[in-house]
Amino acid sequence: MHIEKKYLWFPINKKGTHEYLSLFCEGEKIHEFNIPFIQKQEAGYCEEYFASVLVSEYIGKDIDFEGDFSDEYLNSIRNENMPYNNVEPRPCLHFTANHGWINDPNGLVYDGQYYHLYFQYNPFNCIWDNMMWGHATSTDLVNWIQHDVVLFPDENGMMFSGSGIKKDDKLYFFYTAAGATRWSQSKLPTQRMAISQDGGLTLEKQPGVCVDVITKETRDPKVFWHEKSDAYIMVLYIDANDFGIFRSKDLYNWNPTQRLTLPDAWECPDLIPFNVDGREVWVFIAADGFFYAGDFDGYEFKTDGIKHEAYANKVPYAAQSYSGIKDRTIQIPWLKLNANGINYNGAMGYPRELSLCRLEDALSLSMKLPKEVADRFVVCDKVPDKGPFNLVIEDVGDCNWTFFSGDTKISYQAAERTIIIDDKSYKMLPESRGIFLAIDYNILEVTQGDNLLLGAYLLSGNTNTIVWESDFKPKVTVYRMEELWQH
């Protein structure tokens, strides 16, 4: 195919047979994707959607395709000037991709104007595969614009999770080249760097590695600047429940300073400082929300070994905190929900502003909505007809109560001080009297006050209704978005 326009559009049939399609330009392999397709003559054929790939750097050149595909399929690949966008009903505030599968947030960095959200992405189906970095930006943590893919799988493997940091006028990104694909054959994971000089819209992979092979599971580098020890720090998942800490002066050369074991914790580490009672306390948190508090001197993290939990259920996952935000910690998780539409699957959680606090003798992560998000909601006298809304129950009271949001049942048992969501029960924290519910299309997030995130849930039925089943109703305040928009 002679490339004359910016994008290739690949027809996708999610129920089709998966085949590898390789793309070559001037004899060099540039892409390889695992694509589901059905031959046009087969029963059940339809083009459910198109996945688009930016090929502007190859305009004026020929791209050759190699794979076990029919001529009919290859001739249906289109070369267009606009990316393909899939529009269907979906959440407004929980980010979802235009089409395809998403999971872990990556490279969260605020550059002074834009909040960048990169994410694990498979535009070629609504299941995990072909891991690359998708990209979206926002100026307010509310409205997100999706951009082109910035990191594609290559001869070193799929692009697994990583982080971003701003230095001078450039954005630096650290990612795992995961190996172990057909293209990368027997290669094992390495930690690598990419640099953006255009505000994060394109990333240029750098030669060489930052951290070479440690184990076949090593991944998810999180990088930040540590002022007190005058160095960049990388926390890295090694394998099992082991993590590593590395130091660098220049972002290119990294030296290990610690390998530590944190029981039950694995994947997607983050190391975050908080102020608690006038003292600096560091929190080492991993993918499932298990976290350990302790001290960090720029070389080693020392903890008392007490495991804390940020979530009451295991739906929020692989949360990452933003770099580039001064004096605040804002974090976004992926929600492990089957929050799928027709041609997309996966959603990010609400942005949360974190602080560390003490509840009796235990530590807890407070998870408020950032001011940028909270200020967009205003009090109203009833549940709005459309769009996201929040319910605040300031005092759960001393009586039992039950209501339904769509077909999802939410109740409170006063004697046990227990919240029940469908068939799952959660004890109220000793100091908590209220709960906060955020409802956005088919997603519900619940917190006890500002603290423990009870978790996220997939709603069924009409979610813009609240129906009380009990005679007793606690005082409820409803907040709607000041401004409604089409995603």
Short mmCIF file of C-alpha atoms in Angstrom, two decimals:
data_model
loop_
_atom_site.label_atom_id
_atom_site.label_comp_id
_atom_site.label_asym_id
_atom_site.label_seq_id
_atom_site.Cartn_x
_atom_site.Cartn_y
_atom_site.Cartn_z
CA MET A 1 0.00 0.00 0.00
CA HIS A 2 1.33 3.42 -0.95
CA ILE A 3 0.83 5.74 2.03
CA GLU A 4 -0.71 9.09 1.12
CA LYS A 5 -2.60 9.94 4.32
CA LYS A 6 -1.91 9.96 8.06
CA TYR A 7 -3.75 6.89 9.36
CA LEU A 8 -4.30 3.24 8.55
CA TRP A 9 -7.75 1.92 9.46
CA PHE A 10 -7.91 -1.81 10.26
CA PRO A 11 -11.36 -3.49 10.26
CA ILE A 12 -11.99 -5.40 13.50
CA ASN A 13 -14.36 -8.26 14.21
CA LYS A 14 -13.97 -9.15 17.90
CA LYS A 15 -15.28 -12.70 17.49
CA GLY A 16 -12.89 -13.50 14.66
CA THR A 17 -9.79 -15.67 14.49
CA HIS A 18 -6.64 -13.96 15.73
CA GLU A 19 -3.78 -13.71 13.25
CA TYR A 20 -0.52 -11.79 13.32
CA LEU A 21 -0.17 -8.99 10.79
CA SER A 22 3.33 -7.59 10.26
CA LEU A 23 4.03 -4.24 8.59
CA PHE A 24 7.25 -3.48 6.72
CA CYS A 25 8.63 -0.29 5.17
CA GLU A 26 11.69 -0.42 2.92
CA GLY A 27 12.43 -3.93 4.16
CA GLU A 28 12.35 -2.96 7.87
CA LYS A 29 9.69 -4.33 10.18
CA ILE A 30 7.83 -1.44 11.79
CA HIS A 31 4.80 -3.07 13.50
CA GLU A 32 3.29 -6.40 14.40
CA PHE A 33 -0.28 -6.71 15.69
CA ASN A 34 -2.46 -9.66 16.71
CA ILE A 35 -5.75 -8.88 14.96
CA PRO A 36 -9.11 -10.74 15.07
CA PHE A 37 -10.85 -11.01 11.74
CA ILE A 38 -13.52 -12.96 9.85
CA GLN A 39 -13.27 -13.49 6.12
CA LYS A 40 -15.96 -11.58 4.26
CA GLN A 41 -17.44 -14.76 2.82
CA GLU A 42 -17.87 -16.35 6.26
CA ALA A 43 -21.17 -16.35 8.15
CA GLY A 44 -21.34 -13.65 10.83
CA TYR A 45 -18.99 -11.28 9.02
CA CYS A 46 -19.26 -7.63 9.96
CA GLU A 47 -16.87 -4.77 10.54
CA GLU A 48 -17.65 -4.00 14.19
CA TYR A 49 -15.25 -1.08 14.28
CA PHE A 50 -11.96 0.15 12.85
CA ALA A 51 -8.69 0.49 14.77
CA SER A 52 -6.56 3.36 13.49
CA VAL A 53 -2.75 3.62 13.57
CA LEU A 54 -0.79 6.79 12.84
CA VAL A 55 1.57 6.34 9.86
CA SER A 56 2.32 9.96 8.98
CA GLU A 57 6.08 9.36 9.07
CA TYR A 58 5.67 6.92 6.15
CA ILE A 59 3.72 9.24 3.81
CA GLY A 60 5.15 8.92 0.29
CA LYS A 61 6.44 5.40 1.00
CA ASP A 62 5.09 1.88 0.53
CA ILE A 63 4.04 -0.34 3.43
CA ASP A 64 4.02 -4.11 2.87
CA PHE A 65 1.70 -6.40 4.85
CA GLU A 66 2.57 -9.97 5.84
CA GLY A 67 0.17 -12.40 7.50
CA ASP A 68 -2.35 -15.18 6.99
CA PHE A 69 -5.12 -12.85 5.84
CA SER A 70 -7.28 -12.94 2.75
CA ASP A 71 -6.84 -10.41 -0.05
CA GLU A 72 -10.35 -9.24 0.79
CA TYR A 73 -9.27 -8.30 4.31
CA LEU A 74 -6.04 -6.64 3.23
CA ASN A 75 -7.87 -4.65 0.56
CA SER A 76 -10.30 -3.40 3.22
CA ILE A 77 -7.49 -1.69 5.18
CA ARG A 78 -7.98 2.01 4.51
CA ASN A 79 -5.59 4.95 4.42
CA GLU A 80 -7.34 8.09 5.78
CA ASN A 81 -6.43 11.52 7.14
CA MET A 82 -8.51 11.28 10.31
CA PRO A 83 -8.28 8.71 13.15
CA TYR A 84 -11.24 6.45 13.65
CA ASN A 85 -13.41 7.36 16.66
CA ASN A 86 -16.10 5.16 18.16
CA VAL A 87 -18.99 7.04 19.77
CA GLU A 88 -21.37 5.13 22.03
CA PRO A 89 -22.90 5.71 25.48
CA ARG A 90 -20.30 5.54 28.25
CA PRO A 91 -19.24 7.14 31.56
CA CYS A 92 -18.45 10.86 31.49
CA LEU A 93 -15.88 11.24 34.27
CA HIS A 94 -14.32 7.78 34.29
CA PHE A 95 -11.97 7.83 31.31
CA THR A 96 -12.63 5.19 28.66
CA ALA A 97 -10.85 4.75 25.32
CA ASN A 98 -12.59 5.44 22.01
CA HIS A 99 -12.45 1.72 21.30
CA GLY A 100 -10.55 -1.37 22.41
CA TRP A 101 -9.17 -2.50 25.77
CA ILE A 102 -7.43 -0.43 28.45
CA ASN A 103 -5.82 -1.27 31.76
CA ASP A 104 -3.08 0.29 33.96
CA PRO A 105 -2.53 4.07 33.92
CA ASN A 106 1.02 4.94 32.82
CA GLY A 107 3.26 8.00 32.68
CA LEU A 108 1.07 10.28 34.80
CA VAL A 109 2.74 13.68 34.60
CA TYR A 110 1.47 17.25 34.89
CA ASP A 111 3.50 19.58 32.67
CA GLY A 112 2.10 22.85 34.05
CA GLN A 113 -0.77 22.99 31.59
CA TYR A 114 -1.91 19.45 30.83
CA TYR A 115 -2.50 16.37 32.93
CA HIS A 116 -1.18 13.51 30.82
CA LEU A 117 -2.80 10.10 31.15
CA TYR A 118 -1.03 7.33 29.28
CA PHE A 119 -2.46 3.84 29.58
CA GLN A 120 -2.04 0.19 28.63
CA TYR A 121 -3.99 -0.15 25.40
CA ASN A 122 -5.12 -2.68 22.81
CA PRO A 123 -7.08 -0.87 20.09
CA PHE A 124 -7.41 -4.11 18.09
CA ASN A 125 -9.85 -5.87 20.40
CA CYS A 126 -11.69 -5.54 23.72
CA ILE A 127 -9.38 -8.04 25.46
CA TRP A 128 -5.80 -7.80 26.75
CA ASP A 129 -3.21 -8.07 23.95
CA ASN A 130 -0.83 -5.95 21.81
CA MET A 131 0.09 -3.82 24.84
CA MET A 132 1.04 -0.28 23.81
CA TRP A 133 0.71 3.16 25.40
CA GLY A 134 -2.44 5.10 24.58
CA HIS A 135 -2.58 8.79 25.51
CA ALA A 136 -5.13 11.32 26.75
CA THR A 137 -4.83 14.83 28.18
CA SER A 138 -6.93 17.10 30.36
CA THR A 139 -6.60 20.63 31.70
CA ASP A 140 -9.00 20.02 34.60
CA LEU A 141 -9.03 16.26 35.41
CA VAL A 142 -12.63 16.25 34.14
CA ASN A 143 -12.64 16.54 30.33
CA TRP A 144 -10.23 14.18 28.58
CA ILE A 145 -9.10 14.24 24.94
CA GLN A 146 -7.68 11.03 23.51
CA HIS A 147 -4.62 11.34 21.25
CA ASP A 148 -2.58 8.98 19.10
CA VAL A 149 -0.71 5.96 20.47
CA VAL A 150 2.78 6.99 21.61
CA LEU A 151 4.57 3.66 22.22
CA PHE A 152 4.01 0.60 20.01
CA PRO A 153 5.29 -2.95 20.62
CA ASP A 154 8.67 -3.55 18.95
CA GLU A 155 11.45 -6.11 18.69
CA ASN A 156 11.98 -5.82 22.47
CA GLY A 157 8.40 -6.77 23.33
CA MET A 158 5.11 -5.23 24.32
CA MET A 159 5.10 -1.86 26.07
CA PHE A 160 4.24 -2.55 29.72
CA SER A 161 3.60 0.01 32.47
CA GLY A 162 5.84 2.88 33.48
CA SER A 163 5.97 6.50 34.58
CA GLY A 164 6.80 10.03 33.46
CA ILE A 165 8.69 13.02 34.81
CA LYS A 166 9.41 16.55 33.55
CA LYS A 167 12.98 17.83 33.43
CA ASP A 168 13.77 21.24 31.94
CA ASP A 169 11.53 21.50 28.86
CA LYS A 170 11.34 17.79 28.12
CA LEU A 171 9.19 14.91 29.34
CA TYR A 172 11.01 11.70 30.19
CA PHE A 173 9.18 8.39 30.30
CA PHE A 174 10.28 5.04 31.72
CA TYR A 175 8.61 1.85 30.57
CA THR A 176 9.05 -1.90 30.50
CA ALA A 177 9.86 -3.55 27.17
CA ALA A 178 8.35 -6.86 28.20
CA GLY A 179 9.83 -9.25 25.61
CA ALA A 180 8.33 -12.72 25.14
CA THR A 181 6.22 -11.94 22.06
CA ARG A 182 6.51 -13.56 18.64
CA TRP A 183 8.53 -10.59 17.40
CA SER A 184 10.75 -10.35 20.50
CA GLN A 185 11.07 -14.15 20.75
CA SER A 186 13.12 -15.14 23.83
CA LYS A 187 13.92 -11.63 25.10
CA LEU A 188 13.25 -10.87 28.77
CA PRO A 189 11.95 -7.62 30.30
CA THR A 190 14.17 -4.54 30.36
CA GLN A 191 13.49 -1.03 31.64
CA ARG A 192 13.88 1.67 29.00
CA MET A 193 13.42 5.38 28.40
CA ALA A 194 11.56 7.52 25.88
CA ILE A 195 11.71 11.32 25.57
CA SER A 196 9.12 13.80 24.33
CA GLN A 197 10.09 17.23 23.04
CA ASP A 198 6.60 18.21 21.85
CA GLY A 199 4.63 18.20 25.08
CA GLY A 200 3.99 14.48 25.27
CA LEU A 201 2.23 14.00 21.92
CA THR A 202 5.05 11.86 20.52
CA LEU A 203 7.65 9.82 22.39
CA GLU A 204 11.06 8.90 20.98
CA LYS A 205 12.45 5.63 22.30
CA GLN A 206 16.05 5.97 23.44
CA PRO A 207 18.71 3.37 22.60
CA GLY A 208 19.97 1.02 25.25
CA VAL A 209 18.47 0.12 28.61
CA CYS A 210 18.15 1.89 31.95
CA VAL A 211 17.90 -1.34 33.94
CA ASP A 212 18.86 -4.60 32.27
CA VAL A 213 17.23 -8.00 32.78
CA ILE A 214 16.75 -8.97 36.44
CA THR A 215 13.97 -11.58 36.28
CA LYS A 216 11.35 -12.57 33.72
CA GLU A 217 8.75 -10.67 35.80
CA THR A 218 10.54 -7.36 36.40
CA ARG A 219 8.44 -4.38 35.33
CA ASP A 220 6.61 -1.12 36.12
CA PRO A 221 9.31 1.51 36.82
CA LYS A 222 8.07 4.52 38.84
CA VAL A 223 10.56 7.43 38.77
CA PHE A 224 10.60 10.60 40.89
CA TRP A 225 13.06 13.27 42.08
CA HIS A 226 14.25 13.03 45.72
CA GLU A 227 15.33 16.48 46.81
CA LYS A 228 17.01 15.55 50.10
CA SER A 229 19.45 13.07 48.57
CA ASP A 230 19.79 15.00 45.30
CA ALA A 231 18.95 12.13 42.96
CA TYR A 232 16.27 10.53 40.83
CA ILE A 233 14.72 7.41 42.34
CA MET A 234 13.22 4.43 40.55
CA VAL A 235 11.05 1.90 42.37
CA LEU A 236 10.63 -1.30 40.39
CA TYR A 237 8.74 -4.56 40.72
CA ILE A 238 11.20 -7.49 40.66
CA ASP A 239 9.12 -10.67 41.16
CA ALA A 240 6.96 -12.47 43.76
CA ASN A 241 6.67 -9.86 46.56
CA ASP A 242 10.08 -8.29 45.90
CA PHE A 243 10.79 -4.74 44.76
CA GLY A 244 13.93 -2.78 43.95
CA ILE A 245 15.08 0.79 44.54
CA PHE A 246 17.54 2.44 42.12
CA ARG A 247 19.25 5.86 42.02
CA SER A 248 20.40 8.08 39.17
CA LYS A 249 21.87 11.55 38.78
CA ASP A 250 21.08 11.90 35.09
CA LEU A 251 18.06 9.62 34.36
CA TYR A 252 20.25 7.46 32.12
CA ASN A 253 22.50 5.53 34.51
CA TRP A 254 20.84 3.67 37.39
CA ASN A 255 22.40 1.96 40.40
CA PRO A 256 20.54 -0.44 42.73
CA THR A 257 20.47 0.50 46.43
CA GLN A 258 17.90 -1.89 47.91
CA ARG A 259 15.89 -5.03 47.27
CA LEU A 260 13.00 -5.42 49.68
CA THR A 261 10.16 -7.85 50.30
CA LEU A 262 6.66 -6.59 51.13
CA PRO A 263 4.23 -9.45 51.92
CA ASP A 264 1.19 -9.66 49.61
CA ALA A 265 2.31 -6.64 47.57
CA TRP A 266 3.13 -7.00 43.90
CA GLU A 267 3.29 -5.02 40.64
CA CYS A 268 3.02 -1.28 39.92
CA PRO A 269 4.90 0.18 42.91
CA ASP A 270 4.76 3.81 43.99
CA LEU A 271 6.66 5.55 46.81
CA ILE A 272 5.01 8.71 48.12
CA PRO A 273 5.86 11.13 50.97
CA PHE A 274 3.16 12.51 53.29
CA ASN A 275 3.13 14.81 56.29
CA VAL A 276 1.56 13.23 59.36
CA ASP A 277 1.51 15.21 62.61
CA GLY A 278 4.41 17.34 61.39
CA ARG A 279 6.53 14.33 60.46
CA GLU A 280 7.44 13.02 57.00
CA VAL A 281 6.10 9.52 56.46
CA TRP A 282 6.69 7.61 53.22
CA VAL A 283 4.17 5.15 51.84
CA PHE A 284 5.18 2.28 49.56
CA ILE A 285 2.03 1.17 47.74
CA ALA A 286 1.54 -1.61 45.18
CA ALA A 287 -1.09 -2.58 42.63
CA ASP A 288 -3.76 -4.09 44.90
CA GLY A 289 -3.68 -1.09 47.24
CA PHE A 290 -1.62 -2.80 49.94
CA PHE A 291 0.69 -0.20 51.45
CA TYR A 292 3.45 0.03 54.01
CA ALA A 293 4.47 3.18 55.91
CA GLY A 294 8.03 4.00 56.84
CA ASP A 295 11.10 6.16 56.26
CA PHE A 296 13.05 6.73 53.06
CA ASP A 297 16.50 8.35 52.90
CA GLY A 298 16.99 8.22 49.13
CA TYR A 299 18.69 4.82 49.34
CA GLU A 300 16.51 2.50 51.40
CA PHE A 301 12.89 2.28 52.50
CA LYS A 302 12.51 1.10 56.10
CA THR A 303 9.09 0.03 57.36
CA ASP A 304 7.60 -1.47 60.51
CA GLY A 305 6.22 -4.27 58.32
CA ILE A 306 2.57 -3.52 59.05
CA LYS A 307 0.41 -4.00 55.96
CA HIS A 308 -2.41 -1.51 55.40
CA GLU A 309 -5.14 -1.63 52.76
CA ALA A 310 -6.28 1.32 50.67
CA TYR A 311 -9.33 -0.44 49.20
CA ALA A 312 -12.01 -2.68 50.63
CA ASN A 313 -12.47 -4.52 47.35
CA LYS A 314 -9.96 -5.38 44.66
CA VAL A 315 -11.50 -3.46 41.77
CA PRO A 316 -9.27 -0.33 41.93
CA TYR A 317 -5.87 -1.50 40.69
CA ALA A 318 -2.42 -0.30 39.60
CA ALA A 319 -3.04 3.28 40.75
CA GLN A 320 -0.30 5.77 39.94
CA SER A 321 0.36 9.23 41.37
CA TYR A 322 1.07 12.27 39.21
CA SER A 323 4.51 13.78 39.02
CA GLY A 324 4.81 17.54 38.53
CA ILE A 325 2.11 18.53 41.06
CA LYS A 326 3.53 20.52 43.97
CA ASP A 327 2.33 19.93 47.53
CA ARG A 328 -0.44 17.51 46.52
CA THR A 329 -0.70 13.84 45.62
CA ILE A 330 -3.27 13.03 42.94
CA GLN A 331 -3.70 9.42 41.93
CA ILE A 332 -5.71 7.56 39.28
CA PRO A 333 -6.39 3.79 39.34
CA TRP A 334 -7.61 1.40 36.70
CA LEU A 335 -10.93 -0.22 37.63
CA LYS A 336 -10.99 -3.98 37.13
CA LEU A 337 -14.61 -3.96 36.05
CA ASN A 338 -16.22 -5.46 32.99
CA ALA A 339 -17.16 -1.82 32.24
CA ASN A 340 -17.52 -2.48 28.59
CA GLY A 341 -19.64 -1.04 25.85
CA ILE A 342 -20.08 -2.51 22.42
CA ASN A 343 -16.57 -1.69 21.20
CA TYR A 344 -14.63 -0.67 24.32
CA ASN A 345 -13.65 -2.33 27.60
CA GLY A 346 -12.10 -0.84 30.72
CA ALA A 347 -12.26 2.42 32.64
CA MET A 348 -10.10 4.56 34.90
CA GLY A 349 -11.26 5.49 38.38
CA TYR A 350 -11.98 8.99 39.59
CA PRO A 351 -8.87 11.06 40.27
CA ARG A 352 -8.30 11.09 44.04
CA GLU A 353 -6.28 13.49 46.17
CA LEU A 354 -4.44 11.47 48.80
CA SER A 355 -3.35 12.30 52.31
CA LEU A 356 -2.21 10.04 55.14
CA CYS A 357 -4.09 10.19 58.41
CA ARG A 358 -4.46 8.25 61.63
CA LEU A 359 -7.69 6.45 62.54
CA GLU A 360 -7.30 5.34 66.15
CA ASP A 361 -3.90 3.62 66.07
CA ALA A 362 -3.97 2.71 62.39
CA LEU A 363 -2.93 4.64 59.30
CA SER A 364 -5.41 5.29 56.50
CA LEU A 365 -5.21 6.94 53.10
CA SER A 366 -7.74 9.75 52.74
CA MET A 367 -9.14 9.82 49.20
CA LYS A 368 -10.97 13.06 48.42
CA LEU A 369 -12.01 14.21 44.99
CA PRO A 370 -9.50 16.87 43.89
CA LYS A 371 -10.79 20.43 44.05
CA GLU A 372 -10.74 20.56 40.23
CA VAL A 373 -13.34 17.78 40.14
CA ALA A 374 -15.32 18.49 43.32
CA ASP A 375 -15.92 22.14 42.38
CA ARG A 376 -17.74 21.08 39.21
CA PHE A 377 -20.56 19.59 41.28
CA VAL A 378 -23.37 21.72 42.71
CA VAL A 379 -26.19 20.87 45.10
CA CYS A 380 -29.53 20.02 43.49
CA ASP A 381 -32.90 19.00 44.91
CA LYS A 382 -33.21 15.68 43.07
CA VAL A 383 -31.23 13.13 41.12
CA PRO A 384 -30.54 14.65 37.68
CA ASP A 385 -32.02 13.06 34.58
CA LYS A 386 -28.62 12.45 33.01
CA GLY A 387 -24.92 12.78 33.62
CA PRO A 388 -22.82 11.87 36.67
CA PHE A 389 -23.97 12.72 40.17
CA ASN A 390 -22.80 12.27 43.76
CA LEU A 391 -24.76 11.30 46.85
CA VAL A 392 -23.46 12.34 50.26
CA ILE A 393 -24.95 10.65 53.32
CA GLU A 394 -23.47 12.74 56.11
CA ASP A 395 -24.78 10.50 58.90
CA VAL A 396 -25.78 6.89 58.27
CA GLY A 397 -27.94 7.08 61.39
CA ASP A 398 -28.96 4.42 63.89
CA CYS A 399 -31.61 2.66 61.78
CA ASN A 400 -31.43 0.20 58.93
CA TRP A 401 -32.02 1.53 55.43
CA THR A 402 -31.92 0.35 51.82
CA PHE A 403 -32.05 1.97 48.42
CA PHE A 404 -31.49 0.92 44.84
CA SER A 405 -29.38 2.62 42.18
CA GLY A 406 -30.65 0.95 39.05
CA ASP A 407 -30.68 -2.74 39.99
CA THR A 408 -27.82 -2.38 42.49
CA LYS A 409 -28.89 -2.68 46.14
CA ILE A 410 -27.13 -0.56 48.77
CA SER A 411 -28.09 -0.94 52.42
CA TYR A 412 -26.92 -0.24 55.97
CA GLN A 413 -27.26 -2.48 59.02
CA ALA A 414 -27.06 -0.24 62.07
CA ALA A 415 -26.44 -2.91 64.73
CA GLU A 416 -23.35 -4.20 62.92
CA ARG A 417 -22.44 -0.78 61.45
CA THR A 418 -22.14 -2.54 58.10
CA ILE A 419 -22.66 -1.31 54.55
CA ILE A 420 -23.90 -3.95 52.13
CA ILE A 421 -23.56 -3.48 48.38
CA ASP A 422 -25.36 -6.30 46.60
CA ASP A 423 -23.97 -9.33 48.48
CA LYS A 424 -20.73 -7.80 49.81
CA SER A 425 -20.50 -6.42 53.36
CA TYR A 426 -18.09 -3.79 54.69
CA LYS A 427 -17.62 -2.61 58.25
CA MET A 428 -17.76 1.13 58.82
CA LEU A 429 -14.56 2.63 60.18
CA PRO A 430 -14.85 3.59 63.88
CA GLU A 431 -14.72 7.34 63.21
CA SER A 432 -16.91 7.26 60.10
CA ARG A 433 -20.52 8.41 60.17
CA GLY A 434 -21.06 9.18 56.51
CA ILE A 435 -20.53 7.69 53.09
CA PHE A 436 -19.92 9.23 49.69
CA LEU A 437 -21.29 7.66 46.50
CA ALA A 438 -20.20 8.77 43.03
CA ILE A 439 -22.41 7.46 40.20
CA ASP A 440 -21.34 7.83 36.59
CA TYR A 441 -23.37 5.95 33.97
CA ASN A 442 -22.69 2.29 34.91
CA ILE A 443 -19.94 2.84 37.51
CA LEU A 444 -20.36 3.39 41.26
CA GLU A 445 -17.54 4.40 43.62
CA VAL A 446 -18.08 4.42 47.37
CA THR A 447 -15.95 5.89 50.16
CA GLN A 448 -16.49 6.19 53.89
CA GLY A 449 -16.25 9.93 54.31
CA ASP A 450 -12.91 10.89 52.84
CA ASN A 451 -11.14 7.72 53.85
CA LEU A 452 -11.29 4.07 52.90
CA LEU A 453 -12.36 3.55 49.30
CA LEU A 454 -14.88 0.75 49.69
CA GLY A 455 -14.38 0.08 46.06
CA ALA A 456 -15.91 0.42 42.64
CA TYR A 457 -18.88 -1.49 41.30
CA LEU A 458 -20.57 -2.06 37.99
CA LEU A 459 -24.16 -0.86 38.05
CA SER A 460 -27.04 -2.39 36.16
CA GLY A 461 -30.32 -0.85 35.11
CA ASN A 462 -31.13 2.87 34.95
CA THR A 463 -28.47 4.44 37.17
CA ASN A 464 -29.98 7.92 37.15
CA THR A 465 -32.66 6.84 39.59
CA ILE A 466 -32.56 6.33 43.37
CA VAL A 467 -35.40 4.24 44.82
CA TRP A 468 -35.71 3.90 48.61
CA GLU A 469 -37.00 0.58 49.90
CA SER A 470 -36.88 1.36 53.63
CA ASP A 471 -39.18 3.64 55.57
CA PHE A 472 -36.21 5.35 57.22
CA LYS A 473 -34.08 7.58 55.02
CA PRO A 474 -30.88 9.22 56.22
CA LYS A 475 -30.25 12.78 55.16
CA VAL A 476 -28.96 12.72 51.58
CA THR A 477 -27.46 15.60 49.60
CA VAL A 478 -27.41 15.24 45.82
CA TYR A 479 -24.74 16.93 43.70
CA ARG A 480 -24.87 17.15 39.92
CA MET A 481 -22.35 18.38 37.39
CA GLU A 482 -22.58 22.12 36.79
CA GLU A 483 -21.85 21.40 33.15
CA LEU A 484 -22.93 18.35 31.16
CA TRP A 485 -21.20 17.32 27.97
CA GLN A 486 -21.04 14.50 25.49
CA HIS A 487 -17.98 12.32 26.02
#
